[in-house]
mmCIF file of C-alpha atoms and ligand atoms in Angstrom:
data_model
loop_
_atom_site.group_PDB
_atom_site.id
_atom_site.type_symbol
_atom_site.label_atom_id
_atom_site.label_comp_id
_atom_site.label_asym_id
_atom_site.label_seq_id
_atom_site.Cartn_x
_atom_site.Cartn_y
_atom_site.Cartn_z
ATOM 1 C CA MET A 1 162.410 16.525 79.185
ATOM 2 C CA ARG A 2 163.494 19.825 77.642
ATOM 3 C CA LEU A 3 167.202 20.375 77.186
ATOM 4 C CA LEU A 4 169.497 22.865 75.527
ATOM 5 C CA MET A 5 172.946 21.923 74.206
ATOM 6 C CA LEU A 6 175.229 24.939 74.587
ATOM 7 C CA GLY A 7 178.758 25.174 73.237
ATOM 8 C CA PRO A 8 180.913 26.673 70.510
ATOM 9 C CA PRO A 9 180.694 25.391 66.942
ATOM 10 C CA GLY A 10 182.552 22.075 66.760
ATOM 11 C CA SER A 11 182.099 21.307 70.485
ATOM 12 C CA GLY A 12 180.072 18.159 69.770
ATOM 13 C CA LYS A 13 176.678 19.514 70.833
ATOM 14 C CA GLY A 14 175.101 18.182 67.637
ATOM 15 C CA THR A 15 176.582 14.696 67.967
ATOM 16 C CA HIS A 16 175.696 14.347 71.639
ATOM 17 C CA GLY A 17 172.343 16.052 71.207
ATOM 18 C CA VAL A 18 171.305 13.537 68.535
ATOM 19 C CA ARG A 19 172.430 10.621 70.689
ATOM 20 C CA LEU A 20 170.593 11.914 73.777
ATOM 21 C CA ALA A 21 167.444 12.513 71.757
ATOM 22 C CA GLU A 22 167.527 8.939 70.453
ATOM 23 C CA GLU A 23 168.074 7.541 73.905
ATOM 24 C CA TYR A 24 165.294 9.597 75.523
ATOM 25 C CA GLY A 25 162.920 9.250 72.571
ATOM 26 C CA ILE A 26 162.550 13.009 72.095
ATOM 27 C CA VAL A 27 163.274 15.329 69.162
ATOM 28 C CA HIS A 28 166.668 16.900 68.442
ATOM 29 C CA ILE A 29 166.047 20.413 67.122
ATOM 30 C CA SER A 30 169.128 22.017 65.593
ATOM 31 C CA SER A 31 168.512 25.648 64.636
ATOM 32 C CA GLY A 32 171.371 25.395 62.095
ATOM 33 C CA ASP A 33 169.772 22.317 60.475
ATOM 34 C CA VAL A 34 166.353 24.019 60.337
ATOM 35 C CA LEU A 35 167.925 27.064 58.661
ATOM 36 C CA ARG A 36 170.022 24.979 56.242
ATOM 37 C CA LYS A 37 166.881 23.069 55.230
ATOM 38 C CA ALA A 38 164.958 26.289 54.550
ATOM 39 C CA ILE A 39 167.885 27.458 52.425
ATOM 40 C CA ALA A 40 168.251 24.129 50.569
ATOM 41 C CA ASP A 41 164.482 24.084 49.872
ATOM 42 C CA ASP A 42 164.957 27.543 48.376
ATOM 43 C CA THR A 43 161.894 28.924 50.176
ATOM 44 C CA PRO A 44 161.434 32.741 50.122
ATOM 45 C CA LEU A 45 162.534 32.764 53.764
ATOM 46 C CA GLY A 46 165.496 30.514 52.947
ATOM 47 C CA ARG A 47 166.656 32.917 50.257
ATOM 48 C CA LYS A 48 166.545 35.770 52.779
ATOM 49 C CA LEU A 49 168.658 33.819 55.279
ATOM 50 C CA ALA A 50 171.269 32.273 52.986
ATOM 51 C CA GLY A 51 173.700 35.207 53.175
ATOM 52 C CA TYR A 52 173.728 35.292 57.003
ATOM 53 C CA VAL A 53 174.447 31.568 57.282
ATOM 54 C CA ALA A 54 177.112 31.600 54.564
ATOM 55 C CA ARG A 55 178.943 34.416 56.397
ATOM 56 C CA GLY A 56 178.493 32.839 59.845
ATOM 57 C CA ASP A 57 176.388 35.800 61.023
ATOM 58 C CA LEU A 58 173.338 35.368 63.236
ATOM 59 C CA VAL A 59 169.996 35.430 61.434
ATOM 60 C CA PRO A 60 167.321 37.895 62.687
ATOM 61 C CA ASP A 61 165.478 36.823 65.843
ATOM 62 C CA ASP A 62 161.941 37.227 64.497
ATOM 63 C CA VAL A 63 162.521 34.727 61.690
ATOM 64 C CA LEU A 64 164.164 32.293 64.037
ATOM 65 C CA PHE A 65 161.340 32.364 66.599
ATOM 66 C CA GLU A 66 158.742 32.036 63.849
ATOM 67 C CA LEU A 67 160.508 28.955 62.467
ATOM 68 C CA LEU A 68 161.428 27.233 65.718
ATOM 69 C CA ILE A 69 158.504 27.715 68.119
ATOM 70 C CA PRO A 70 156.078 25.497 66.131
ATOM 71 C CA ILE A 71 158.769 22.804 65.825
ATOM 72 C CA MET A 72 159.340 22.847 69.587
ATOM 73 C CA GLU A 73 155.637 22.723 70.356
ATOM 74 C CA GLN A 74 155.134 19.819 67.957
ATOM 75 C CA ALA A 75 158.064 17.922 69.494
ATOM 76 C CA VAL A 76 156.570 18.251 72.962
ATOM 77 C CA THR A 77 153.103 17.198 71.805
ATOM 78 C CA GLU A 78 154.395 14.170 69.927
ATOM 79 C CA THR A 79 157.275 12.946 72.093
ATOM 80 C CA GLY A 80 157.131 14.813 75.399
ATOM 81 C CA GLY A 81 160.258 16.865 74.897
ATOM 82 C CA PHE A 82 163.112 18.201 72.818
ATOM 83 C CA ILE A 83 166.830 18.795 72.778
ATOM 84 C CA ALA A 84 167.451 22.259 71.415
ATOM 85 C CA ASP A 85 170.833 22.693 69.762
ATOM 86 C CA GLY A 86 172.012 26.172 68.823
ATOM 87 C CA PHE A 87 168.951 28.098 69.997
ATOM 88 C CA PRO A 88 168.877 30.327 71.980
ATOM 89 C CA ARG A 89 172.412 31.590 71.406
ATOM 90 C CA THR A 90 172.344 35.233 72.501
ATOM 91 C CA LEU A 91 171.206 36.796 75.780
ATOM 92 C CA LYS A 92 168.436 38.582 73.904
ATOM 93 C CA GLN A 93 167.198 35.297 72.398
ATOM 94 C CA ALA A 94 167.431 33.560 75.797
ATOM 95 C CA GLU A 95 165.401 36.259 77.550
ATOM 96 C CA ARG A 96 162.782 36.271 74.789
ATOM 97 C CA ALA A 97 162.676 32.454 74.689
ATOM 98 C CA TYR A 98 162.177 32.383 78.458
ATOM 99 C CA ARG A 99 159.134 34.668 78.111
ATOM 100 C CA GLU A 100 157.591 33.367 74.890
ATOM 101 C CA ILE A 101 158.452 29.666 75.161
ATOM 102 C CA GLY A 102 159.207 29.064 78.855
ATOM 103 C CA ILE A 103 156.447 31.091 80.472
ATOM 104 C CA ASP A 104 153.781 31.639 77.790
ATOM 105 C CA ARG A 105 153.913 28.037 76.501
ATOM 106 C CA HIS A 106 154.956 26.372 79.774
ATOM 107 C CA LEU A 107 158.071 24.933 78.150
ATOM 108 C CA LYS A 108 160.898 26.007 80.453
ATOM 109 C CA LEU A 109 164.238 24.241 80.065
ATOM 110 C CA ASP A 110 165.004 21.489 82.575
ATOM 111 C CA ALA A 111 168.753 21.634 81.976
ATOM 112 C CA VAL A 112 171.388 23.271 79.782
ATOM 113 C CA VAL A 113 174.386 21.078 78.907
ATOM 114 C CA SER A 114 177.394 23.345 78.353
ATOM 115 C CA LEU A 115 180.328 21.758 76.498
ATOM 116 C CA ASP A 116 183.737 23.305 77.019
ATOM 117 C CA VAL A 117 186.428 22.713 74.335
ATOM 118 C CA PRO A 118 189.625 24.762 73.635
ATOM 119 C CA ASP A 119 189.645 26.891 70.449
ATOM 120 C CA ASP A 120 192.473 25.055 68.650
ATOM 121 C CA VAL A 121 190.635 21.733 69.049
ATOM 122 C CA LEU A 122 187.427 23.335 67.740
ATOM 123 C CA VAL A 123 189.087 24.654 64.586
ATOM 124 C CA ARG A 124 190.691 21.263 63.879
ATOM 125 C CA ARG A 125 187.392 19.438 64.372
ATOM 126 C CA MET A 126 185.505 21.830 62.086
ATOM 127 C CA LEU A 127 188.065 21.572 59.325
ATOM 128 C CA ASP A 128 187.788 17.752 59.547
ATOM 129 C CA ARG A 129 184.011 18.087 59.382
ATOM 130 C CA ALA A 130 184.326 20.317 56.320
ATOM 131 C CA GLN A 131 186.154 17.520 54.526
ATOM 132 C CA GLN A 132 183.630 14.871 55.588
ATOM 133 C CA GLN A 133 180.355 16.796 55.209
ATOM 134 C CA GLY A 134 181.264 19.606 52.834
ATOM 135 C CA ARG A 135 179.492 22.283 54.882
ATOM 136 C CA ALA A 136 179.852 25.597 53.052
ATOM 137 C CA ASP A 137 180.384 27.567 56.290
ATOM 138 C CA ASP A 138 183.270 25.347 57.484
ATOM 139 C CA THR A 139 186.090 27.345 55.838
ATOM 140 C CA VAL A 140 188.927 28.763 57.962
ATOM 141 C CA GLU A 141 187.698 32.379 57.661
ATOM 142 C CA VAL A 142 184.067 31.585 58.389
ATOM 143 C CA ILE A 143 185.019 29.209 61.234
ATOM 144 C CA GLN A 144 187.062 31.959 62.869
ATOM 145 C CA HIS A 145 184.193 34.403 62.457
ATOM 146 C CA ARG A 146 181.730 31.889 63.943
ATOM 147 C CA LEU A 147 184.022 31.407 66.939
ATOM 148 C CA ALA A 148 184.240 35.190 67.417
ATOM 149 C CA VAL A 149 180.436 35.442 67.226
ATOM 150 C CA TYR A 150 180.210 32.646 69.800
ATOM 151 C CA CYS A 151 182.568 34.446 72.216
ATOM 152 C CA ALA A 152 180.771 37.765 71.891
ATOM 153 C CA GLU A 153 177.147 36.580 71.741
ATOM 154 C CA THR A 154 176.784 33.081 73.157
ATOM 155 C CA TYR A 155 179.459 32.732 75.838
ATOM 156 C CA PRO A 156 177.572 35.079 78.244
ATOM 157 C CA LEU A 157 174.727 32.541 78.262
ATOM 158 C CA ILE A 158 176.822 30.224 80.432
ATOM 159 C CA ASP A 159 176.494 32.671 83.337
ATOM 160 C CA TYR A 160 172.889 33.421 82.517
ATOM 161 C CA PHE A 161 171.891 29.754 82.781
ATOM 162 C CA ARG A 162 174.141 29.174 85.794
ATOM 163 C CA GLN A 163 172.281 31.939 87.588
ATOM 164 C CA ARG A 164 168.990 30.341 86.624
ATOM 165 C CA GLY A 165 170.218 27.104 88.229
ATOM 166 C CA VAL A 166 169.942 24.905 85.128
ATOM 167 C CA LEU A 167 173.561 24.758 83.911
ATOM 168 C CA VAL A 168 175.251 21.359 83.552
ATOM 169 C CA PRO A 169 178.915 22.038 82.640
ATOM 170 C CA VAL A 170 180.794 19.196 80.914
ATOM 171 C CA ASP A 171 184.406 18.980 79.688
ATOM 172 C CA GLY A 172 183.962 18.356 75.952
ATOM 173 C CA ASN A 173 187.651 17.787 75.256
ATOM 174 C CA GLN A 174 187.641 14.027 75.830
ATOM 175 C CA PRO A 175 186.823 11.020 73.638
ATOM 176 C CA PRO A 176 183.153 11.183 72.556
ATOM 177 C CA ASP A 177 182.000 8.179 74.616
ATOM 178 C CA GLU A 178 183.490 9.695 77.754
ATOM 179 C CA VAL A 179 181.854 13.057 77.110
ATOM 180 C CA TYR A 180 178.537 11.310 76.558
ATOM 181 C CA ALA A 181 178.893 9.289 79.762
ATOM 182 C CA HIS A 182 179.577 12.485 81.732
ATOM 183 C CA ILE A 183 176.557 14.205 80.217
ATOM 184 C CA LYS A 184 174.324 11.235 81.059
ATOM 185 C CA ASP A 185 175.676 11.029 84.568
ATOM 186 C CA ALA A 186 175.203 14.750 85.229
ATOM 187 C CA LEU A 187 171.718 14.758 83.702
ATOM 188 C CA GLY A 188 170.670 11.622 85.541
ATOM 189 C CA GLN A 189 171.028 13.491 88.795
ATOM 190 C CA ARG A 190 168.815 16.354 87.599
ATOM 191 C CA VAL A 191 166.091 15.288 85.213
ATOM 192 C CA THR A 192 163.646 12.487 84.612
ATOM 193 C CA LYS A 193 161.759 12.213 81.361
HETATM 194 P P1 LIG B 201 175.122 25.881 63.558
HETATM 195 O O1 LIG B 201 174.756 24.719 62.698
HETATM 196 O O2 LIG B 201 174.494 25.826 64.920
HETATM 197 O O3 LIG B 201 176.609 26.092 63.626
HETATM 198 O O4 LIG B 201 174.508 27.200 62.861
HETATM 199 C C1 LIG B 201 174.861 27.541 61.545
HETATM 200 C C2 LIG B 201 174.450 28.972 61.258
HETATM 201 O O5 LIG B 201 173.027 29.106 61.371
HETATM 202 C C3 LIG B 201 175.011 30.014 62.200
HETATM 203 O O6 LIG B 201 176.338 30.407 61.838
HETATM 204 C C4 LIG B 201 174.002 31.157 61.999
HETATM 205 O O7 LIG B 201 174.192 31.792 60.757
HETATM 206 C C5 LIG B 201 172.689 30.399 61.909
HETATM 207 N N1 LIG B 201 172.061 30.174 63.238
HETATM 208 C C6 LIG B 201 171.887 28.984 63.865
HETATM 209 N N2 LIG B 201 171.286 29.144 65.050
HETATM 210 C C7 LIG B 201 171.080 30.478 65.191
HETATM 211 C C8 LIG B 201 170.518 31.288 66.224
HETATM 212 N N3 LIG B 201 170.055 30.776 67.379
HETATM 213 N N4 LIG B 201 170.469 32.622 66.010
HETATM 214 C C9 LIG B 201 170.905 33.182 64.879
HETATM 215 N N5 LIG B 201 171.479 32.481 63.873
HETATM 216 C C10 LIG B 201 171.559 31.136 64.026
#
């Protein structure tokens, strides 16, 4: 099974993506986590990307594809699937991913779970997360910038995936167990491992 979790920062895509991956025995691939690890490891690439992530700006596509494609391929070889979280997140990335990952590598997405949560709830959740996890990009200014980037760059993907017939919309503004149950229910009708 190959899934994408789509939603604004703070929508719960990471939490639910990890849980789904555990349940289905496949790999959760968070582009943000992959980038934060490269930065924490202080690799030459990581040093190049640190500024983008700290500001909440999108990192260049070439670097992202170079980092993520091997991880996706390995996940499929080892476990039969993946749950992508945070990638693709622009129309340009989605179109390129469709060609280079979907068609060339026969790894098209089976479903895209889209979590919808109002902005004020998102900001509150991210500020809570900042206190718990100490993420450097969870400050009020950067959070607001990340939300603006989401609206401009990622939001159009909802229509893109709806038109491709793979969108699974879920109301993310409910208690986590209820959101998870809705995701499972909606996916159960569409995909088998
Ligand atoms: P996230 O953990 O998904 O909120 O991502 C944290 C940061 O990593 C983002 O604010 C971007 O700087 C960078 N990032 C993650 N995924 C992508 C992507 N698909 N394209 C460009 N930049 C990304």
